[in-house]
Short mmCIF file of C-alpha atoms and ligand atoms in Angstrom, two decimals:
data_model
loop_
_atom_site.label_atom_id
_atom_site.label_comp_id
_atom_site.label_asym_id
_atom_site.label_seq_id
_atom_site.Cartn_x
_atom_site.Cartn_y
_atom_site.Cartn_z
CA UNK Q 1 38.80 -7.41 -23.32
CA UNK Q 2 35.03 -7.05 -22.44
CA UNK Q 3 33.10 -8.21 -19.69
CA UNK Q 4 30.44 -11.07 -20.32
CA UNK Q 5 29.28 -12.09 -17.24
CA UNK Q 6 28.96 -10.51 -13.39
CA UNK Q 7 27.82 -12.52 -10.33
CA UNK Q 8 27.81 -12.03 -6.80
CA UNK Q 9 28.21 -14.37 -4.34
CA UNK Q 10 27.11 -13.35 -0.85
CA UNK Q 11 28.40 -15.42 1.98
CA UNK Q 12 27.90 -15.49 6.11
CA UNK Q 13 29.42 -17.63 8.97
CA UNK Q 14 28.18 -17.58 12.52
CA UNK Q 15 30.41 -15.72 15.18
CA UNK Q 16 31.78 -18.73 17.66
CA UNK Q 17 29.76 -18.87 20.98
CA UNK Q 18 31.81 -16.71 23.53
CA UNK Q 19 33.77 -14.79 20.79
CA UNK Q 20 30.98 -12.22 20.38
CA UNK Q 21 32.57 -8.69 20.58
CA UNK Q 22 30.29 -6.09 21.90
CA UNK Q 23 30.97 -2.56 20.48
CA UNK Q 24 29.06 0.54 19.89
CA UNK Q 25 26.79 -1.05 16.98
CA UNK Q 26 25.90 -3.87 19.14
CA UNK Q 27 27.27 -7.49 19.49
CA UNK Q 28 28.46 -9.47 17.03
CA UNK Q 29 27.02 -12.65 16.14
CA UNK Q 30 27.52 -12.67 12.62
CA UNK Q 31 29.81 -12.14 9.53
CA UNK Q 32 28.65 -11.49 6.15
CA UNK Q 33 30.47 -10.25 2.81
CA UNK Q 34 29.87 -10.22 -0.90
CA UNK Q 35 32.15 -11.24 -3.03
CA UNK Q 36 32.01 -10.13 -6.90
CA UNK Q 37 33.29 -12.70 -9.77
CA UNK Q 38 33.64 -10.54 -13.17
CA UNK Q 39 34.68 -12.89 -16.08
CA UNK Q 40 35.80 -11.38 -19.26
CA UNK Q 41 35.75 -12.90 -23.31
CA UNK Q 42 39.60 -13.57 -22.80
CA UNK Q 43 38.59 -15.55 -19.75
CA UNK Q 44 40.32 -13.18 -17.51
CA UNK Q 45 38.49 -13.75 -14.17
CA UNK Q 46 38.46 -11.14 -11.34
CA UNK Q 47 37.21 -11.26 -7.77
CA UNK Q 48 36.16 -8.48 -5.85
CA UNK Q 49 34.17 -7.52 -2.47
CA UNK Q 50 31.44 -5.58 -1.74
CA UNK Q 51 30.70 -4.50 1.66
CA UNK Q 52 27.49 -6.68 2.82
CA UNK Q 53 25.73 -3.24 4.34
CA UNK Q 54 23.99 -5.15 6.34
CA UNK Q 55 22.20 -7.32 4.31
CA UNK Q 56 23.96 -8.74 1.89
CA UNK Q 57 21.14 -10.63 -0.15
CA UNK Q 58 20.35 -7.07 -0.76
CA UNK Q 59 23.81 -5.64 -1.98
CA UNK Q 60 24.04 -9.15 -4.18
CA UNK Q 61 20.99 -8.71 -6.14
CA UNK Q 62 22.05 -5.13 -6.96
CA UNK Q 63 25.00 -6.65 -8.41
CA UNK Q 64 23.35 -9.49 -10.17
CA UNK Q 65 20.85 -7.49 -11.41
CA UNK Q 66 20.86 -3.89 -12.51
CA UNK Q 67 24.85 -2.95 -11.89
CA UNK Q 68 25.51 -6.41 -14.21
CA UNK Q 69 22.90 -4.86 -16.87
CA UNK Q 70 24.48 -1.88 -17.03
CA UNK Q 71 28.07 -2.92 -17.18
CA UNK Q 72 28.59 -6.36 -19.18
CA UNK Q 73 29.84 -5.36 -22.69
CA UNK Q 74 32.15 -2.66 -21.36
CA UNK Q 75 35.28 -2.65 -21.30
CA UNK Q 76 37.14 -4.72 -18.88
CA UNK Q 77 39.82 -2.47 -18.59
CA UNK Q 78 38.07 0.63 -18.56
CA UNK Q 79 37.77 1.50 -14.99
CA UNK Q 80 37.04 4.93 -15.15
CA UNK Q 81 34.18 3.90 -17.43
CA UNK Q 82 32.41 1.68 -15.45
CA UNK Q 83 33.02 3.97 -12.25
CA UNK Q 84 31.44 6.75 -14.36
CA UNK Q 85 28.60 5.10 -15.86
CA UNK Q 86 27.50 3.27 -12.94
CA UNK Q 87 27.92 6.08 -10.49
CA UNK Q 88 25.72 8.43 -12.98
CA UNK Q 89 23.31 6.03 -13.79
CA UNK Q 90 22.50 4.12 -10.06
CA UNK Q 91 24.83 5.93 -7.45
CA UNK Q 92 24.00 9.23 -7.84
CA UNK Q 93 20.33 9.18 -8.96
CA UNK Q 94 17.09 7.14 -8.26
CA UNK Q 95 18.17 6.89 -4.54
CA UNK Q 96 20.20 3.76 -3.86
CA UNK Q 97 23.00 6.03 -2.91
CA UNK Q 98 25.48 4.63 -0.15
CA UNK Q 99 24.13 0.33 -1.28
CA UNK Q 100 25.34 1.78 -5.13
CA UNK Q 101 28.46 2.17 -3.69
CA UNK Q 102 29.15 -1.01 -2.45
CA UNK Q 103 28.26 -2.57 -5.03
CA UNK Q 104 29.91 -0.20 -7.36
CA UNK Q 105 33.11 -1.13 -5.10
CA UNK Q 106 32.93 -4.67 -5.62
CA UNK Q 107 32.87 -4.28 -9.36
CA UNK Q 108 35.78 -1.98 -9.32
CA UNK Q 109 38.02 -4.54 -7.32
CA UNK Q 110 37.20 -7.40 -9.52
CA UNK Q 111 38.81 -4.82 -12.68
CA UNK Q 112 41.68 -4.17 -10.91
CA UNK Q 113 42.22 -8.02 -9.84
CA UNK Q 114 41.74 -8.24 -13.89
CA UNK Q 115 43.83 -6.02 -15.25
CA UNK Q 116 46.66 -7.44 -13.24
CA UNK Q 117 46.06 -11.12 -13.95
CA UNK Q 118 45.60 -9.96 -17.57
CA UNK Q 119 49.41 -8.41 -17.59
CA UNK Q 120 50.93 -10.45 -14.51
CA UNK Q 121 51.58 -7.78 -12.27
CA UNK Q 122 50.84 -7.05 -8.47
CA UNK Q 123 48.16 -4.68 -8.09
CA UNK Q 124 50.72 -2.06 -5.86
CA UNK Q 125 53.00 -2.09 -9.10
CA UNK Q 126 49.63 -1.24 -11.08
CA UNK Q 127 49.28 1.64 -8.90
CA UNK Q 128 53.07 2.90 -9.16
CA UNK Q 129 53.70 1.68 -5.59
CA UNK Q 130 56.17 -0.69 -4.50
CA UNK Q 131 56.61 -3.80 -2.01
CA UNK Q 132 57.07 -1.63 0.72
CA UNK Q 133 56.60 -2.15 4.65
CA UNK Q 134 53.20 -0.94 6.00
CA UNK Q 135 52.48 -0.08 9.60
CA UNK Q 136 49.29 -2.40 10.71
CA UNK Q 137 47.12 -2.04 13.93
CA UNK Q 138 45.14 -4.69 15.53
CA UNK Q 139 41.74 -4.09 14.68
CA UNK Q 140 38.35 -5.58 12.66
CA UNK Q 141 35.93 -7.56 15.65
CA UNK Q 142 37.92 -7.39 18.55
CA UNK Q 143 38.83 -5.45 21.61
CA UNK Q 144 35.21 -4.75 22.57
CA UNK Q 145 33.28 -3.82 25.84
CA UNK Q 146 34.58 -5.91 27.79
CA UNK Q 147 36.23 -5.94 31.44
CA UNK Q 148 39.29 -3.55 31.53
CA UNK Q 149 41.47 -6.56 33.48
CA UNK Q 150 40.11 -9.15 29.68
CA UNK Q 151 40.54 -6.27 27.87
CA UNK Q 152 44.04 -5.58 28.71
CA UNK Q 153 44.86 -9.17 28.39
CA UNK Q 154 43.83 -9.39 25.13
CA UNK Q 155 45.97 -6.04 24.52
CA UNK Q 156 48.88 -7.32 25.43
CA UNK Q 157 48.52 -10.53 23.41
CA UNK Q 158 48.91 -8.32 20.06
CA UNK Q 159 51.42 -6.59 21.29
CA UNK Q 160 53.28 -9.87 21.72
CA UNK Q 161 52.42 -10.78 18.19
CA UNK Q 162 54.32 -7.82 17.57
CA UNK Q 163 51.11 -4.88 16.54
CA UNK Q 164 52.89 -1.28 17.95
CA UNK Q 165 49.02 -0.12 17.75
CA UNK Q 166 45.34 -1.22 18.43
CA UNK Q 167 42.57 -0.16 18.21
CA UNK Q 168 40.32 0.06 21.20
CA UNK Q 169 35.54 -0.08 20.94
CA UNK Q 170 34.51 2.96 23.11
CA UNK Q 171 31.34 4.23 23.03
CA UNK Q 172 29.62 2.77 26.21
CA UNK Q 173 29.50 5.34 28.85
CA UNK Q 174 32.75 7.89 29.70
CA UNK Q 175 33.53 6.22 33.18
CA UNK Q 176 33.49 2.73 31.18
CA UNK Q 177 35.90 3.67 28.26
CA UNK Q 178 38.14 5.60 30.32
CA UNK Q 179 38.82 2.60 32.68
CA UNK Q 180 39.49 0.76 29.74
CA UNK Q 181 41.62 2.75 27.73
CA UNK Q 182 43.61 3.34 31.20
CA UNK Q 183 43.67 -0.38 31.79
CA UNK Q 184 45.35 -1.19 28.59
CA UNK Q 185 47.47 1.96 28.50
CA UNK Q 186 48.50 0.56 31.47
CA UNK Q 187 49.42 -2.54 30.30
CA UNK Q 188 51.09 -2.05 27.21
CA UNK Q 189 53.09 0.93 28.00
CA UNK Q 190 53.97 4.71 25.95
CA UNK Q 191 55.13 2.91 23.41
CA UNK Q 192 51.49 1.22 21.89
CA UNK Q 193 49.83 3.65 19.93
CA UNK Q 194 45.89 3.49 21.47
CA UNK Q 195 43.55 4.12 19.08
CA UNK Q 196 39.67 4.72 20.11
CA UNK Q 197 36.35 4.24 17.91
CA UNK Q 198 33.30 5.49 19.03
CA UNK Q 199 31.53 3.77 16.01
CA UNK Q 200 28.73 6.85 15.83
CA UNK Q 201 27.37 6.15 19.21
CA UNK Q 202 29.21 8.90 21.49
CA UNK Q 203 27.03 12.12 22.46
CA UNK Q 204 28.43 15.91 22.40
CA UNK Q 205 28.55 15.13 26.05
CA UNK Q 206 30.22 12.31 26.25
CA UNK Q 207 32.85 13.58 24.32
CA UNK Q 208 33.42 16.55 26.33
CA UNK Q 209 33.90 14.24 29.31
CA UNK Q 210 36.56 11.92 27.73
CA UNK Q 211 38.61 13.86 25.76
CA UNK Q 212 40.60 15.02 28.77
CA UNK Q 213 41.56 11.59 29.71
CA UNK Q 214 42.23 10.33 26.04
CA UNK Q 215 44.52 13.00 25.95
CA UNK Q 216 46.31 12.53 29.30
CA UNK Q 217 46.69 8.84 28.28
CA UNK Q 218 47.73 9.89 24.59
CA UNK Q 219 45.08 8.21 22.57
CA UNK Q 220 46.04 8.63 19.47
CA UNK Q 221 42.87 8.90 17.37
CA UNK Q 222 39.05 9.21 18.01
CA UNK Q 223 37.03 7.54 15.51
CA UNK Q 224 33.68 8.27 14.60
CA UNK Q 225 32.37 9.68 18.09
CA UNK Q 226 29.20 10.97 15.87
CA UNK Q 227 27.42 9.79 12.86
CA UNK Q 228 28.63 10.74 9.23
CA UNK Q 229 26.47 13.43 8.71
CA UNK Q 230 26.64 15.01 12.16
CA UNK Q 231 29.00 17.74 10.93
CA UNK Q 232 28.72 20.35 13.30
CA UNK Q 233 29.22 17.75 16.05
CA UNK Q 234 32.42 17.20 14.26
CA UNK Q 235 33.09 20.80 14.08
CA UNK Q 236 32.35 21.22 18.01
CA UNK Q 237 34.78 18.45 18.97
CA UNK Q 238 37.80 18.89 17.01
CA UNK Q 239 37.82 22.69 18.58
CA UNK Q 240 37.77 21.12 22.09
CA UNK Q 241 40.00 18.36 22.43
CA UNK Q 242 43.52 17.39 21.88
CA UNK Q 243 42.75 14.25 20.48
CA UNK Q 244 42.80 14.14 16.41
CA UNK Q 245 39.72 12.62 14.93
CA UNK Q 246 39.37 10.20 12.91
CA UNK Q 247 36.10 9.15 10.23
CA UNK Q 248 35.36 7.75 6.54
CA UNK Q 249 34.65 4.36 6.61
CA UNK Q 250 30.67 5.45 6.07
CA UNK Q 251 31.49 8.18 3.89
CA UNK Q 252 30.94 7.69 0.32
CA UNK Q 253 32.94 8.74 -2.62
CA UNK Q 254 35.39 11.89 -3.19
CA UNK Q 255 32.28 13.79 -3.18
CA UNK Q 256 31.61 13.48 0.63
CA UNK Q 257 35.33 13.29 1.55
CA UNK Q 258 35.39 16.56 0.09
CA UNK Q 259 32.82 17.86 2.56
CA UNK Q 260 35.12 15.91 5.06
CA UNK Q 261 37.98 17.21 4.39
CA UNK Q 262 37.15 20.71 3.87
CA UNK Q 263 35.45 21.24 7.35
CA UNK Q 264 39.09 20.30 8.46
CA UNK Q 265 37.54 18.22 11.76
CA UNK Q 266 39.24 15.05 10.97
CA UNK Q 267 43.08 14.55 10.80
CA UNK Q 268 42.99 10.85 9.80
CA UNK Q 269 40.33 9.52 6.70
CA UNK Q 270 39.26 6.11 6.74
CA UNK Q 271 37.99 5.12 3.19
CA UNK Q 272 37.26 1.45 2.93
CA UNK Q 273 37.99 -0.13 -0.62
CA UNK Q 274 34.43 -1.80 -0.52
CA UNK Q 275 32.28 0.80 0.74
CA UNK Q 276 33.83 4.17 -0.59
CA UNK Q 277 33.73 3.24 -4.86
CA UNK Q 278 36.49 0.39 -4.34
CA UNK Q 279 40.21 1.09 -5.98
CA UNK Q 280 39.56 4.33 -8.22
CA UNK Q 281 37.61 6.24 -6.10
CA UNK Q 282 39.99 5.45 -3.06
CA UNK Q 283 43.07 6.43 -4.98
CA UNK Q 284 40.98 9.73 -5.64
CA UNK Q 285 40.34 10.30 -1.78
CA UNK Q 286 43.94 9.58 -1.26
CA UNK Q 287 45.13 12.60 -3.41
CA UNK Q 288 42.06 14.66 -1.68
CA UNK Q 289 43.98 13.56 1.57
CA UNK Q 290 47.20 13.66 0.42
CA UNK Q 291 46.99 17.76 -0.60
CA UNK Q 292 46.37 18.51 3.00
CA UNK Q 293 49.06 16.29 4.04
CA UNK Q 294 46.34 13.96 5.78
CA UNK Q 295 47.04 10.31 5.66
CA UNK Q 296 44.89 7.56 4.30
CA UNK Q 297 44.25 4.84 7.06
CA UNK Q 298 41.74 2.64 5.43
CA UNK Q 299 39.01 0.86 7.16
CA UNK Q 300 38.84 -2.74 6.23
CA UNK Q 301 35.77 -4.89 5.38
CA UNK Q 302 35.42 -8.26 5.93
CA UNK Q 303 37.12 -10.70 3.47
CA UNK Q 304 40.73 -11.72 2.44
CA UNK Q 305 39.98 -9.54 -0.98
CA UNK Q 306 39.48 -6.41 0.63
CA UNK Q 307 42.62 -6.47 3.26
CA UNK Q 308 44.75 -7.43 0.21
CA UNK Q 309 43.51 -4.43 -1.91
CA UNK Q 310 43.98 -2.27 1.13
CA UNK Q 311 47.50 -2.86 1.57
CA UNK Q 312 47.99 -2.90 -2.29
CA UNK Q 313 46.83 0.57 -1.78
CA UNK Q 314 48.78 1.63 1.33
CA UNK Q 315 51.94 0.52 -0.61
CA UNK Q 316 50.95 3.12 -3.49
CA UNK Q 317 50.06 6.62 -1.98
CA UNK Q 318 52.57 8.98 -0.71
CA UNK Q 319 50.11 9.48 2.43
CA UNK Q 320 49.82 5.50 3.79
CA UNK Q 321 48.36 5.22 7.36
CA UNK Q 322 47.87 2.23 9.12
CA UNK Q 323 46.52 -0.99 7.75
CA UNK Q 324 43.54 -2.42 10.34
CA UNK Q 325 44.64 -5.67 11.05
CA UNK Q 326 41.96 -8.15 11.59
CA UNK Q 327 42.82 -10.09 14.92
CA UNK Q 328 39.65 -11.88 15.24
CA UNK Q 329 40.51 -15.26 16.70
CA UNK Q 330 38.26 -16.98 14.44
CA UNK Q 331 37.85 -15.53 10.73
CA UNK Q 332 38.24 -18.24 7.96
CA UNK Q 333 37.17 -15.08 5.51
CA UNK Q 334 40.20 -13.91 6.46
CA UNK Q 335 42.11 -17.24 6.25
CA UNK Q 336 40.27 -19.31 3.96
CA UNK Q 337 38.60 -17.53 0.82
CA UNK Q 338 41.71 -17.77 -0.97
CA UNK Q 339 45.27 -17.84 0.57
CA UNK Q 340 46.75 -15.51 3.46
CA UNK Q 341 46.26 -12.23 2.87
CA UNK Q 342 49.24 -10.62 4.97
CA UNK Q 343 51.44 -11.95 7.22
CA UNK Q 344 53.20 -9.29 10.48
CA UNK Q 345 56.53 -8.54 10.57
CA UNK Q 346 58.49 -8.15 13.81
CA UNK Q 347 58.53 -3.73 13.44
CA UNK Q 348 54.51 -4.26 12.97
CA UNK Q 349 54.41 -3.48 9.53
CA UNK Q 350 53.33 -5.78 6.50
CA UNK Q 351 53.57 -5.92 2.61
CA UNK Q 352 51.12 -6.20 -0.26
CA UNK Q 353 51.24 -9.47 -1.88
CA UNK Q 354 53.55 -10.57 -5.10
CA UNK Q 355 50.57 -12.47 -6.93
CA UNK Q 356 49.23 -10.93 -10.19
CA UNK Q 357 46.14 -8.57 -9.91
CA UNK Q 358 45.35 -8.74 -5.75
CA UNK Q 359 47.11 -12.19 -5.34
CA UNK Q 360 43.82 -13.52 -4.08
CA UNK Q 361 43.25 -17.10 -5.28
CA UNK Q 362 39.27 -17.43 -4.85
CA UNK Q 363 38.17 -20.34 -3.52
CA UNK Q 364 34.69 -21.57 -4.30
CA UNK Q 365 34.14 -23.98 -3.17
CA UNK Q 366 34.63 -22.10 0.43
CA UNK Q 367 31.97 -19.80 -0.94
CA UNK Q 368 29.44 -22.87 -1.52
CA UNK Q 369 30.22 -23.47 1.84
CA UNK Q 370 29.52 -20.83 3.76
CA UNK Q 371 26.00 -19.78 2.02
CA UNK Q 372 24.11 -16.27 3.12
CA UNK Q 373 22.56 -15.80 6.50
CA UNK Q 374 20.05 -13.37 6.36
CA UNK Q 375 19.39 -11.01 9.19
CA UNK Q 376 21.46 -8.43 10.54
CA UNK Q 377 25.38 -8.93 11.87
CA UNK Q 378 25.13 -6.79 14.56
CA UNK Q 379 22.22 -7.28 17.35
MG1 MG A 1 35.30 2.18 12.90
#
């Protein structure tokens, strides 16, 4: 089965007036994603996403243009292949680097989605998983900077949906994030796992100042304080605190997991399907992870596609971690693109779907609908 024809389809919707969560990358006012349509001479079609990097006109044309070049005529079910070539030919050289991967990632999902339309199985059972329950937090856009008395409100309404964990946006100043993460701590109870994300925008400083509290209030895992390559940062922070860190969802490939996981300063990674090399590479990162008995907590992007692949994924390693549960009020690519992607049982947990290949049912006529805003997501 080859591949005759690649396209990517980059799509936006405007963040509802008074839903804008503020974290530390800024306010939300936007959402953007790429999805990836690879059709084969069988007429196998697969859909993938691409993380939009924050401009997703960009990320597209890569697709449409030089990835498709290089790829179309291989074969469809040659994974490896295509990861190789594509990551030795664009990824790795000439400079494009972290915008290879995501596109690279988007390609990747669209094989897998193939191959298991083309022999009717679920993508976990691809992957020698199984339909198994995985844990979920309450995550994506929500749970910003907001007033601890809000904040805890909204806390508590996930935990009534029946989320055992959640996923707090620190990152504003100490005295800020440790009111909130007592406010909610305080409102949920021991039970709740609280996790915190600095999203790269905490100082050496401000860490020293929090981690005390995070750990008196058992916070369970401190994401990104620093930026990706700020490993000695890293290094300093995981000697002083008693609160495990957490990073990976802007780290790219095995290759800087490697570096990652080596310098031991993380005890959670956070590959995200469309970001890191998509399905391949994240299985690879898994077994990286999965050697030093670290688990694999995946950071999801923005669509339907991705969450789907994510749990596929979850259901297939011996070292699953949480799901991030997108509890955005207001996401139709979560509910709309093409079906819903997971539904939460009572314990918290949910499954990976039954549908061949992801079990994603593309619509596109959602995508014609919902055409590319340029500009950036965040402001
Ligand atoms: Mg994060």
């Amino acid at each position: 089965m080859r591949i005759t024809h690649i396209r990517a389809v980059p799509v936006s919707y405007r963040v509802p007036e008074g839903q804008n969560v503020t974290l530390g990358i800024g306010r939300a006012v936007k959402r953007d994603a790429v999805l990836v349509k690879v059709e084969t001479d069988e007429g196998v079609v697969g859909w993938g996403e691409a993380h939009h990097g924050r401009c997703p006109g960009a990320i597209a044309r890569l697709i449409d243009t030089t990835i498709a070049e290089l790829v179309t005529g291989m074969d469809a079910f040659d994974t490896v292949g295509v990861w190789s070539r594509v990551y030795r030919m664009q990824l790795a050289s000439h400079g494009m680097g972290a915008a290879a991967a995501l596109a690279l990632s988007g390609v990747d999902l669209a094989l897998w989605d193939i191959r298991g339309k083309a022999c009717g199985w679920p993508l976990y059972r691809l992957l020698g998983g199984a339909s198994r329950p995985v844990k979920a937090y309450a995550g994506g856009i929500a749970l910003g900077w907001q007033d601890p008395a809000s904040l805890a409100d909204e806390a508590r309404r996930y935990v009534e949906q029946g989320y055992r964990a959640l996923k707090l946006r620190v990152g504003d100043t100490p005295a800020r994030d440790v009111a909130r993460v007592r406010a909610v701590r305080q409102a949920v109870g021991d039970d709740i796992d609280i996790l915190v994300d600095g999203n790269t925008g905490c100082s050496p400083d401000d860490v020293r100042r929090v981690m005390p509290a995070y750990g008196e209030l058992g916070v369970g895992w401190f994401e990104e304080p620093f930026t990706p390559h700020d490993h000695r940062a890293y290094a300093d922070a995981a000697r002083q605190g008693s609160v495990p860190l957490a990073a990976g969802e802007n780290h790219y490939t095995r290759f800087e997991f490697t570096r990652l996981l080596e310098d031991g300063t993380v005890a959670f990674v956070q590959p995200d399907l469309s970001k890191t090399g998509g399905v391949t590479e994240t299985m690879r990162i898994a077994a990286l992870a999965s050697a030093r008995k670290i688990t694999v907590n995946p950071h999801t992007s923005a669509t339907g596609i991705n969450m789907a692949a994510s749990i596929h994924l979850l259901a297939s390693v011996d070292n699953p971690g949480y799901f991030e549960g997108d509890v955005a009020r207001h996401n139709p690519f979560r509910d709309e693109v093409g079906g819903v992607p997971y539904a939460l049982d009572a314990e918290g947990c949910v499954r990976p779907l039954d549908g061949p290949g992801l079990g994603i049912e593309v619509d596109e006529r959602f995508l014609a609908a919902h055409p590319l805003i340029e500009g950036p997501c965040y402001v």
